[in-house]
Amino acid sequence: MTRPIDPFREMERPFREMERLVNGLTTRATGTASMPMNLYREGDAFVAEVELPGVDPASIDVDVEERTLTVRAERKEDPAREDRRWLTRERSAGTFARQLTLGEGLALDRIQADYSDGVLTLTIPVAEQAKPRKISVTHGGAAPVAGQAVEGSAAEASGE
């Protein structure tokens, strides 16, 4: 049995890539705390919002090696005080990291990172070659000619 031809298959590629990115994403959290994250597609980019409350922006390190994006950060311990008696302490301190294995078709050399209000926002653009594009259609094997009229006979064209 043959599979039917799907003319929209290539147009769906970025969406399949996002699904593969989300479903096949390997994430690892190390250290004493995790980094909660939202991941979504917006236009021609994927966006990861990583929660890092109480982290000094200077301690945040983002790097990409091959297809692995790593985020590292450090949250320092609150200074010890004699009059402080903890009732609840849910925010962990220490160094922690998270790794994302990114799929094909992303422009890893154009990743942008912004830290604001305790959230690190990573914008990962889709590579130009992975974006849908318009293909011009020719008729009868002739090259498309824009705005030109061709006159004459076959004999004139062959030099006879």
CSV table of N, CA and C in Angstrom, one decimal:
chain,number,residue,atom,x,y,z
A,1,MET,N,0.8,-1.2,0.0
A,1,MET,CA,0.0,0.0,0.0
A,1,MET,C,0.9,1.2,0.0
A,2,THR,N,0.6,2.2,-0.9
A,2,THR,CA,1.4,3.4,-0.9
A,2,THR,C,0.7,4.5,-0.1
A,3,ARG,N,1.6,5.4,0.4
A,3,ARG,CA,1.1,6.5,1.2
A,3,ARG,C,0.7,7.6,0.3
A,4,PRO,N,-0.5,8.3,0.5
A,4,PRO,CA,-0.9,9.4,-0.3
A,4,PRO,C,0.1,10.6,-0.2
A,5,ILE,N,0.2,11.3,-1.3
A,5,ILE,CA,1.0,12.5,-1.3
A,5,ILE,C,0.4,13.6,-0.5
A,6,ASP,N,1.1,14.2,0.3
A,6,ASP,CA,0.6,15.4,1.1
A,6,ASP,C,1.3,16.6,0.7
A,7,PRO,N,0.7,17.5,0.0
A,7,PRO,CA,1.3,18.7,-0.5
A,7,PRO,C,1.7,19.7,0.6
A,8,PHE,N,1.1,19.6,1.8
A,8,PHE,CA,1.3,20.5,2.9
A,8,PHE,C,2.3,20.0,3.9
A,9,ARG,N,2.9,18.8,3.6
A,9,ARG,CA,3.9,18.2,4.5
A,9,ARG,C,5.0,19.2,4.9
A,10,GLU,N,5.6,19.8,3.9
A,10,GLU,CA,6.8,20.7,4.1
A,10,GLU,C,6.3,22.0,4.9
A,11,MET,N,5.1,22.4,4.6
A,11,MET,CA,4.6,23.6,5.4
A,11,MET,C,4.4,23.3,6.8
A,12,GLU,N,4.2,22.0,7.2
A,12,GLU,CA,3.9,21.6,8.6
A,12,GLU,C,5.2,21.3,9.3
A,13,ARG,N,6.4,21.3,8.6
A,13,ARG,CA,7.6,20.9,9.2
A,13,ARG,C,8.0,21.7,10.4
A,14,PRO,N,7.9,23.1,10.4
A,14,PRO,CA,8.2,23.8,11.7
A,14,PRO,C,7.3,23.4,12.9
A,15,PHE,N,6.1,23.0,12.6
A,15,PHE,CA,5.2,22.6,13.7
A,15,PHE,C,5.5,21.2,14.2
A,16,ARG,N,5.9,20.4,13.2
A,16,ARG,CA,6.4,19.0,13.7
A,16,ARG,C,7.7,19.1,14.4
A,17,GLU,N,8.5,20.1,14.0
A,17,GLU,CA,9.8,20.3,14.7
A,17,GLU,C,9.5,20.7,16.2
A,18,MET,N,8.6,21.6,16.3
A,18,MET,CA,8.2,22.1,17.7
A,18,MET,C,7.7,21.0,18.5
A,19,GLU,N,6.8,20.1,17.9
A,19,GLU,CA,6.3,19.0,18.6
A,19,GLU,C,7.4,18.0,19.0
A,20,ARG,N,8.3,17.8,18.1
A,20,ARG,CA,9.4,16.9,18.4
A,20,ARG,C,10.3,17.5,19.5
A,21,LEU,N,10.5,18.9,19.4
A,21,LEU,CA,11.3,19.6,20.4
A,21,LEU,C,10.7,19.4,21.8
A,22,VAL,N,9.4,19.6,21.9
A,22,VAL,CA,8.7,19.5,23.2
A,22,VAL,C,8.6,18.1,23.7
A,23,ASN,N,8.2,17.2,22.8
A,23,ASN,CA,8.0,15.8,23.2
A,23,ASN,C,9.3,15.0,23.4
A,24,GLY,N,10.3,15.4,22.6
A,24,GLY,CA,11.5,14.6,22.7
A,24,GLY,C,12.6,15.4,23.5
A,25,LEU,N,12.2,16.5,24.1
A,25,LEU,CA,13.1,17.3,24.8
A,25,LEU,C,13.7,16.5,26.0
A,26,THR,N,15.0,16.6,26.1
A,26,THR,CA,15.6,16.0,27.2
A,26,THR,C,16.1,17.1,28.1
A,27,THR,N,15.6,17.1,29.3
A,27,THR,CA,15.9,18.1,30.3
A,27,THR,C,16.5,17.4,31.5
A,28,ARG,N,17.5,18.1,32.1
A,28,ARG,CA,18.1,17.6,33.3
A,28,ARG,C,18.3,18.7,34.2
A,29,ALA,N,17.9,18.5,35.4
A,29,ALA,CA,18.1,19.5,36.5
A,29,ALA,C,19.1,19.0,37.4
A,30,THR,N,20.1,19.8,37.8
A,30,THR,CA,21.1,19.3,38.7
A,30,THR,C,21.2,20.3,39.9
A,31,GLY,N,21.8,19.9,40.9
A,31,GLY,CA,21.9,20.8,42.1
A,31,GLY,C,20.8,20.6,43.0
A,32,THR,N,20.5,21.6,43.8
A,32,THR,CA,19.5,21.5,44.8
A,32,THR,C,18.1,22.0,44.4
A,33,ALA,N,18.0,22.6,43.2
A,33,ALA,CA,16.7,23.1,42.8
A,33,ALA,C,16.5,23.0,41.3
A,34,SER,N,15.3,22.9,40.9
A,34,SER,CA,15.0,22.9,39.5
A,34,SER,C,14.7,24.3,39.0
A,35,MET,N,14.6,24.4,37.7
A,35,MET,CA,14.3,25.7,37.0
A,35,MET,C,13.0,25.5,36.3
A,36,PRO,N,11.9,25.9,36.8
A,36,PRO,CA,10.6,25.7,36.1
A,36,PRO,C,10.7,26.5,34.8
A,37,MET,N,10.1,26.0,33.7
A,37,MET,CA,10.2,26.6,32.4
A,37,MET,C,8.9,26.5,31.6
A,38,ASN,N,8.6,27.5,30.9
A,38,ASN,CA,7.6,27.5,29.9
A,38,ASN,C,8.3,27.5,28.5
A,39,LEU,N,7.7,26.7,27.6
A,39,LEU,CA,8.3,26.7,26.2
A,39,LEU,C,7.2,26.8,25.2
A,40,TYR,N,7.3,27.7,24.3
A,40,TYR,CA,6.3,27.9,23.3
A,40,TYR,C,6.9,28.4,22.0
A,41,ARG,N,6.1,28.4,20.9
A,41,ARG,CA,6.5,29.0,19.6
A,41,ARG,C,5.7,30.3,19.5
A,42,GLU,N,6.5,31.3,19.0
A,42,GLU,CA,5.9,32.6,18.8
A,42,GLU,C,6.5,33.1,17.4
A,43,GLY,N,5.6,33.1,16.4
A,43,GLY,CA,6.1,33.6,15.1
A,43,GLY,C,7.2,32.6,14.6
A,44,ASP,N,8.3,33.2,14.2
A,44,ASP,CA,9.5,32.4,13.7
A,44,ASP,C,10.5,32.1,14.7
A,45,ALA,N,10.1,31.9,16.0
A,45,ALA,CA,11.0,31.6,17.0
A,45,ALA,C,10.4,30.7,18.1
A,46,PHE,N,11.2,30.0,18.8
A,46,PHE,CA,10.8,29.3,20.0
A,46,PHE,C,11.2,30.1,21.2
A,47,VAL,N,10.4,30.1,22.2
A,47,VAL,CA,10.7,30.9,23.4
A,47,VAL,C,10.7,30.0,24.6
A,48,ALA,N,11.8,30.1,25.4
A,48,ALA,CA,11.8,29.4,26.7
A,48,ALA,C,11.9,30.4,27.8
A,49,GLU,N,11.0,30.4,28.7
A,49,GLU,CA,11.0,31.3,29.9
A,49,GLU,C,11.3,30.4,31.1
A,50,VAL,N,12.5,30.7,31.7
A,50,VAL,CA,13.0,29.9,32.8
A,50,VAL,C,12.9,30.8,34.0
A,51,GLU,N,12.3,30.3,35.1
A,51,GLU,CA,12.1,31.0,36.3
A,51,GLU,C,13.4,30.9,37.1
A,52,LEU,N,13.9,32.1,37.5
A,52,LEU,CA,15.1,32.2,38.3
A,52,LEU,C,15.0,33.3,39.3
A,53,PRO,N,14.0,33.2,40.2
A,53,PRO,CA,13.8,34.3,41.2
A,53,PRO,C,15.0,34.3,42.2
A,54,GLY,N,15.4,35.5,42.5
A,54,GLY,CA,16.4,35.7,43.5
A,54,GLY,C,17.8,35.4,43.0
A,55,VAL,N,18.0,35.2,41.8
A,55,VAL,CA,19.3,34.9,41.2
A,55,VAL,C,20.0,36.2,40.7
A,56,ASP,N,21.2,36.3,41.1
A,56,ASP,CA,22.0,37.5,40.6
A,56,ASP,C,22.2,37.3,39.1
A,57,PRO,N,21.8,38.3,38.2
A,57,PRO,CA,22.0,38.1,36.8
A,57,PRO,C,23.4,37.8,36.4
A,58,ALA,N,24.4,38.3,37.1
A,58,ALA,CA,25.8,38.0,36.8
A,58,ALA,C,26.2,36.5,36.9
A,59,SER,N,25.4,35.8,37.7
A,59,SER,CA,25.7,34.4,37.9
A,59,SER,C,25.1,33.5,36.8
A,60,ILE,N,24.2,34.0,35.9
A,60,ILE,CA,23.6,33.3,34.9
A,60,ILE,C,24.5,33.0,33.7
A,61,ASP,N,24.6,31.8,33.3
A,61,ASP,CA,25.5,31.4,32.2
A,61,ASP,C,24.7,30.5,31.2
A,62,VAL,N,24.6,31.0,30.0
A,62,VAL,CA,23.9,30.2,28.9
A,62,VAL,C,24.9,29.9,27.8
A,63,ASP,N,25.0,28.6,27.5
A,63,ASP,CA,25.8,28.3,26.4
A,63,ASP,C,25.2,27.2,25.5
A,64,VAL,N,25.7,27.1,24.3
A,64,VAL,CA,25.3,26.0,23.4
A,64,VAL,C,26.5,25.3,22.9
A,65,GLU,N,26.4,24.0,23.0
A,65,GLU,CA,27.5,23.1,22.4
A,65,GLU,C,26.8,22.1,21.6
A,66,GLU,N,27.1,22.1,20.3
A,66,GLU,CA,26.4,21.3,19.3
A,66,GLU,C,24.9,21.6,19.4
A,67,ARG,N,24.0,20.7,19.8
A,67,ARG,CA,22.6,20.9,19.9
A,67,ARG,C,22.1,21.0,21.3
A,68,THR,N,23.0,21.1,22.3
A,68,THR,CA,22.7,21.2,23.7
A,68,THR,C,22.8,22.6,24.2
A,69,LEU,N,21.7,23.1,24.7
A,69,LEU,CA,21.7,24.4,25.3
A,69,LEU,C,21.7,24.2,26.8
A,70,THR,N,22.6,24.9,27.5
A,70,THR,CA,22.7,24.7,29.0
A,70,THR,C,22.5,26.1,29.7
A,71,VAL,N,21.7,26.1,30.7
A,71,VAL,CA,21.5,27.3,31.5
A,71,VAL,C,22.0,26.9,32.9
A,72,ARG,N,22.9,27.7,33.4
A,72,ARG,CA,23.4,27.6,34.8
A,72,ARG,C,23.2,28.9,35.6
A,73,ALA,N,22.9,28.7,36.8
A,73,ALA,CA,22.7,29.9,37.7
A,73,ALA,C,23.0,29.6,39.1
A,74,GLU,N,23.2,30.6,39.9
A,74,GLU,CA,23.5,30.4,41.3
A,74,GLU,C,22.6,31.3,42.1
A,75,ARG,N,21.9,30.7,43.1
A,75,ARG,CA,21.1,31.5,44.1
A,75,ARG,C,21.9,31.4,45.4
A,76,LYS,N,22.3,32.5,45.9
A,76,LYS,CA,23.0,32.5,47.2
A,76,LYS,C,22.1,32.4,48.4
A,77,GLU,N,22.7,31.8,49.4
A,77,GLU,CA,22.0,31.6,50.7
A,77,GLU,C,21.7,32.9,51.3
A,78,ASP,N,20.6,33.1,52.0
A,78,ASP,CA,20.3,34.3,52.7
A,78,ASP,C,21.3,34.4,53.9
A,79,PRO,N,21.8,35.6,54.1
A,79,PRO,CA,22.8,35.7,55.2
A,79,PRO,C,22.2,35.2,56.6
A,80,ALA,N,23.0,34.5,57.3
A,80,ALA,CA,22.5,34.0,58.6
A,80,ALA,C,22.3,35.2,59.6
A,81,ARG,N,21.1,35.1,60.3
A,81,ARG,CA,20.8,36.1,61.3
A,81,ARG,C,20.4,35.4,62.5
A,82,GLU,N,20.9,35.9,63.7
A,82,GLU,CA,20.5,35.2,64.9
A,82,GLU,C,19.1,35.3,65.3
A,83,ASP,N,18.4,36.3,64.9
A,83,ASP,CA,17.0,36.5,65.3
A,83,ASP,C,16.0,35.8,64.3
A,84,ARG,N,16.5,35.2,63.2
A,84,ARG,CA,15.7,34.5,62.2
A,84,ARG,C,15.4,33.1,62.6
A,85,ARG,N,14.1,32.7,62.7
A,85,ARG,CA,13.7,31.3,62.9
A,85,ARG,C,12.8,30.9,61.7
A,86,TRP,N,13.3,30.0,60.9
A,86,TRP,CA,12.5,29.7,59.7
A,86,TRP,C,11.2,28.9,60.1
A,87,LEU,N,10.1,29.3,59.5
A,87,LEU,CA,8.9,28.6,59.6
A,87,LEU,C,8.6,27.7,58.4
A,88,THR,N,8.9,28.3,57.2
A,88,THR,CA,8.9,27.6,56.0
A,88,THR,C,10.0,28.1,55.1
A,89,ARG,N,10.7,27.1,54.5
A,89,ARG,CA,11.8,27.5,53.6
A,89,ARG,C,11.8,26.7,52.4
A,90,GLU,N,11.2,27.2,51.3
A,90,GLU,CA,11.0,26.4,50.1
A,90,GLU,C,11.9,26.8,49.0
A,91,ARG,N,12.5,28.0,49.0
A,91,ARG,CA,13.4,28.4,48.0
A,91,ARG,C,14.8,27.9,48.3
A,92,SER,N,15.3,27.1,47.4
A,92,SER,CA,16.6,26.5,47.5
A,92,SER,C,17.7,27.5,47.1
A,93,ALA,N,18.9,27.3,47.7
A,93,ALA,CA,20.1,28.0,47.3
A,93,ALA,C,21.1,27.1,46.8
A,94,GLY,N,22.0,27.6,46.0
A,94,GLY,CA,23.1,26.8,45.5
A,94,GLY,C,23.2,27.1,44.0
A,95,THR,N,24.0,26.2,43.3
A,95,THR,CA,24.2,26.3,41.9
A,95,THR,C,23.4,25.2,41.2
A,96,PHE,N,22.7,25.5,40.2
A,96,PHE,CA,21.9,24.5,39.5
A,96,PHE,C,21.9,24.8,38.0
A,97,ALA,N,21.5,23.8,37.2
A,97,ALA,CA,21.6,23.8,35.8
A,97,ALA,C,20.5,23.1,35.1
A,98,ARG,N,20.2,23.5,33.9
A,98,ARG,CA,19.2,22.8,33.1
A,98,ARG,C,19.7,22.7,31.7
A,99,GLN,N,19.5,21.5,31.0
A,99,GLN,CA,20.0,21.3,29.7
A,99,GLN,C,18.8,21.0,28.8
A,100,LEU,N,18.8,21.6,27.6
A,100,LEU,CA,17.8,21.3,26.6
A,100,LEU,C,18.5,20.8,25.3
A,101,THR,N,18.1,19.7,24.8
A,101,THR,CA,18.6,19.2,23.5
A,101,THR,C,17.7,19.7,22.4
A,102,LEU,N,18.2,20.6,21.6
A,102,LEU,CA,17.5,21.3,20.6
A,102,LEU,C,17.4,20.5,19.3
A,103,GLY,N,16.3,20.6,18.6
A,103,GLY,CA,16.1,19.9,17.3
A,103,GLY,C,16.8,20.6,16.1
A,104,GLU,N,16.8,20.0,15.0
A,104,GLU,CA,17.3,20.6,13.7
A,104,GLU,C,16.4,21.8,13.3
A,105,GLY,N,17.0,22.6,12.4
A,105,GLY,CA,16.2,23.7,11.9
A,105,GLY,C,16.1,25.0,12.7
A,106,LEU,N,17.0,25.1,13.7
A,106,LEU,CA,17.0,26.3,14.6
A,106,LEU,C,18.3,27.0,14.4
A,107,ALA,N,18.2,28.3,14.5
A,107,ALA,CA,19.4,29.2,14.3
A,107,ALA,C,20.1,29.4,15.6
A,108,LEU,N,21.0,28.4,16.0
A,108,LEU,CA,21.6,28.4,17.3
A,108,LEU,C,22.6,29.6,17.4
A,109,ASP,N,23.1,30.1,16.3
A,109,ASP,CA,24.0,31.3,16.4
A,109,ASP,C,23.3,32.6,16.6
A,110,ARG,N,22.0,32.6,16.7
A,110,ARG,CA,21.2,33.8,16.9
A,110,ARG,C,20.3,33.8,18.1
A,111,ILE,N,20.6,32.9,19.1
A,111,ILE,CA,19.8,32.8,20.3
A,111,ILE,C,20.0,34.1,21.1
A,112,GLN,N,18.9,34.6,21.6
A,112,GLN,CA,19.0,35.8,22.5
A,112,GLN,C,18.5,35.5,23.9
A,113,ALA,N,19.2,36.1,24.9
A,113,ALA,CA,18.8,35.8,26.3
A,113,ALA,C,18.6,37.2,27.0
A,114,ASP,N,17.5,37.2,27.8
A,114,ASP,CA,17.1,38.5,28.5
A,114,ASP,C,16.6,38.0,29.9
A,115,TYR,N,17.1,38.7,30.9
A,115,TYR,CA,16.7,38.4,32.3
A,115,TYR,C,16.0,39.6,32.9
A,116,SER,N,14.7,39.4,33.2
A,116,SER,CA,13.9,40.5,33.8
A,116,SER,C,12.9,39.9,34.8
A,117,ASP,N,12.8,40.6,35.9
A,117,ASP,CA,11.8,40.2,36.9
A,117,ASP,C,11.9,38.8,37.3
A,118,GLY,N,13.1,38.2,37.4
A,118,GLY,CA,13.3,36.8,37.9
A,118,GLY,C,13.1,35.8,36.8
A,119,VAL,N,12.9,36.2,35.6
A,119,VAL,CA,12.6,35.2,34.5
A,119,VAL,C,13.7,35.4,33.4
A,120,LEU,N,14.4,34.3,33.0
A,120,LEU,CA,15.3,34.3,31.9
A,120,LEU,C,14.5,33.9,30.7
A,121,THR,N,14.5,34.8,29.7
A,121,THR,CA,13.8,34.5,28.4
A,121,THR,C,14.8,34.2,27.3
A,122,LEU,N,14.7,33.0,26.8
A,122,LEU,CA,15.6,32.6,25.7
A,122,LEU,C,14.8,32.6,24.4
A,123,THR,N,15.2,33.3,23.4
A,123,THR,CA,14.5,33.3,22.1
A,123,THR,C,15.4,32.6,21.1
A,124,ILE,N,14.9,31.5,20.5
A,124,ILE,CA,15.6,30.6,19.7
A,124,ILE,C,15.0,30.7,18.3
A,125,PRO,N,15.5,31.5,17.3
A,125,PRO,CA,14.9,31.6,16.0
A,125,PRO,C,15.0,30.3,15.2
A,126,VAL,N,13.9,30.2,14.3
A,126,VAL,CA,13.9,29.1,13.4
A,126,VAL,C,14.9,29.5,12.3
A,127,ALA,N,15.7,28.6,11.8
A,127,ALA,CA,16.7,28.9,10.7
A,127,ALA,C,15.9,29.2,9.4
A,128,GLU,N,16.5,30.1,8.6
A,128,GLU,CA,15.9,30.5,7.4
A,128,GLU,C,15.6,29.3,6.5
A,129,GLN,N,16.5,28.3,6.4
A,129,GLN,CA,16.2,27.2,5.5
A,129,GLN,C,15.0,26.3,6.0
A,130,ALA,N,14.6,26.5,7.3
A,130,ALA,CA,13.5,25.7,7.8
A,130,ALA,C,12.2,26.4,7.7
A,131,LYS,N,12.2,27.7,7.3
A,131,LYS,CA,11.0,28.4,7.2
A,131,LYS,C,10.2,28.1,5.9
A,132,PRO,N,8.9,28.1,5.9
A,132,PRO,CA,8.2,27.9,4.7
A,132,PRO,C,8.4,29.0,3.7
A,133,ARG,N,8.5,28.7,2.4
A,133,ARG,CA,8.7,29.8,1.4
A,133,ARG,C,7.9,29.5,0.2
A,134,LYS,N,7.7,30.5,-0.6
A,134,LYS,CA,6.9,30.5,-1.9
A,134,LYS,C,7.8,29.9,-3.0
A,135,ILE,N,7.2,29.0,-3.7
A,135,ILE,CA,7.9,28.4,-4.9
A,135,ILE,C,7.2,28.9,-6.1
A,136,SER,N,7.9,29.5,-7.1
A,136,SER,CA,7.2,29.9,-8.3
A,136,SER,C,7.0,28.7,-9.3
A,137,VAL,N,5.9,28.7,-9.9
A,137,VAL,CA,5.5,27.6,-10.8
A,137,VAL,C,5.7,28.0,-12.2
A,138,THR,N,6.4,27.2,-13.0
A,138,THR,CA,6.6,27.4,-14.4
A,138,THR,C,5.6,26.6,-15.2
A,139,HIS,N,5.4,27.0,-16.5
A,139,HIS,CA,4.4,26.4,-17.3
A,139,HIS,C,5.1,25.8,-18.5
A,140,GLY,N,5.0,24.5,-18.7
A,140,GLY,CA,5.6,23.8,-19.8
A,140,GLY,C,7.1,23.8,-19.8
A,141,GLY,N,7.7,23.8,-18.7
A,141,GLY,CA,9.2,23.7,-18.6
A,141,GLY,C,9.9,25.0,-18.9
A,142,ALA,N,9.2,26.1,-19.3
A,142,ALA,CA,9.8,27.4,-19.6
A,142,ALA,C,10.1,28.1,-18.3
A,143,ALA,N,11.3,28.8,-18.3
A,143,ALA,CA,11.7,29.6,-17.2
A,143,ALA,C,10.7,30.7,-17.0
A,144,PRO,N,10.3,31.1,-15.8
A,144,PRO,CA,9.5,32.3,-15.7
A,144,PRO,C,10.2,33.5,-16.1
A,145,VAL,N,9.5,34.3,-16.9
A,145,VAL,CA,10.1,35.6,-17.4
A,145,VAL,C,9.2,36.7,-16.9
A,146,ALA,N,9.7,37.6,-16.1
A,146,ALA,CA,8.8,38.7,-15.6
A,146,ALA,C,8.9,39.9,-16.4
A,147,GLY,N,7.8,40.3,-17.0
A,147,GLY,CA,7.7,41.6,-17.6
A,147,GLY,C,8.4,41.7,-19.0
A,148,GLN,N,8.7,40.6,-19.6
A,148,GLN,CA,9.4,40.6,-20.9
A,148,GLN,C,8.5,39.9,-22.0
A,149,ALA,N,8.4,40.5,-23.2
A,149,ALA,CA,7.7,39.9,-24.3
A,149,ALA,C,8.8,39.4,-25.3
A,150,VAL,N,8.6,38.2,-25.7
A,150,VAL,CA,9.5,37.6,-26.6
A,150,VAL,C,8.8,37.4,-28.0
A,151,GLU,N,9.5,38.0,-29.0
A,151,GLU,CA,8.9,37.9,-30.4
A,151,GLU,C,9.9,37.3,-31.3
A,152,GLY,N,9.4,36.8,-32.4
A,152,GLY,CA,10.2,36.2,-33.4
A,152,GLY,C,9.8,34.8,-33.7
A,153,SER,N,10.6,34.2,-34.7
A,153,SER,CA,10.2,32.8,-35.0
A,153,SER,C,11.4,31.9,-34.6
A,154,ALA,N,11.1,30.6,-34.7
A,154,ALA,CA,12.1,29.6,-34.4
A,154,ALA,C,13.3,29.7,-35.3
A,155,ALA,N,13.0,30.0,-36.6
A,155,ALA,CA,14.1,30.2,-37.6
A,155,ALA,C,15.0,31.3,-37.2
A,156,GLU,N,14.5,32.4,-36.7
A,156,GLU,CA,15.3,33.6,-36.3
A,156,GLU,C,16.1,33.2,-35.1
A,157,ALA,N,15.6,32.4,-34.2
A,157,ALA,CA,16.3,32.1,-33.0
A,157,ALA,C,17.4,31.1,-33.3
A,158,SER,N,17.3,30.3,-34.3
A,158,SER,CA,18.4,29.3,-34.6
A,158,SER,C,19.4,30.0,-35.6
A,159,GLY,N,19.1,31.2,-36.1
A,159,GLY,CA,20.1,31.9,-36.9
A,159,GLY,C,19.9,31.5,-38.4
A,160,GLU,N,18.8,30.9,-38.8
A,160,GLU,CA,18.6,30.6,-40.2
A,160,GLU,C,18.1,31.7,-41.0
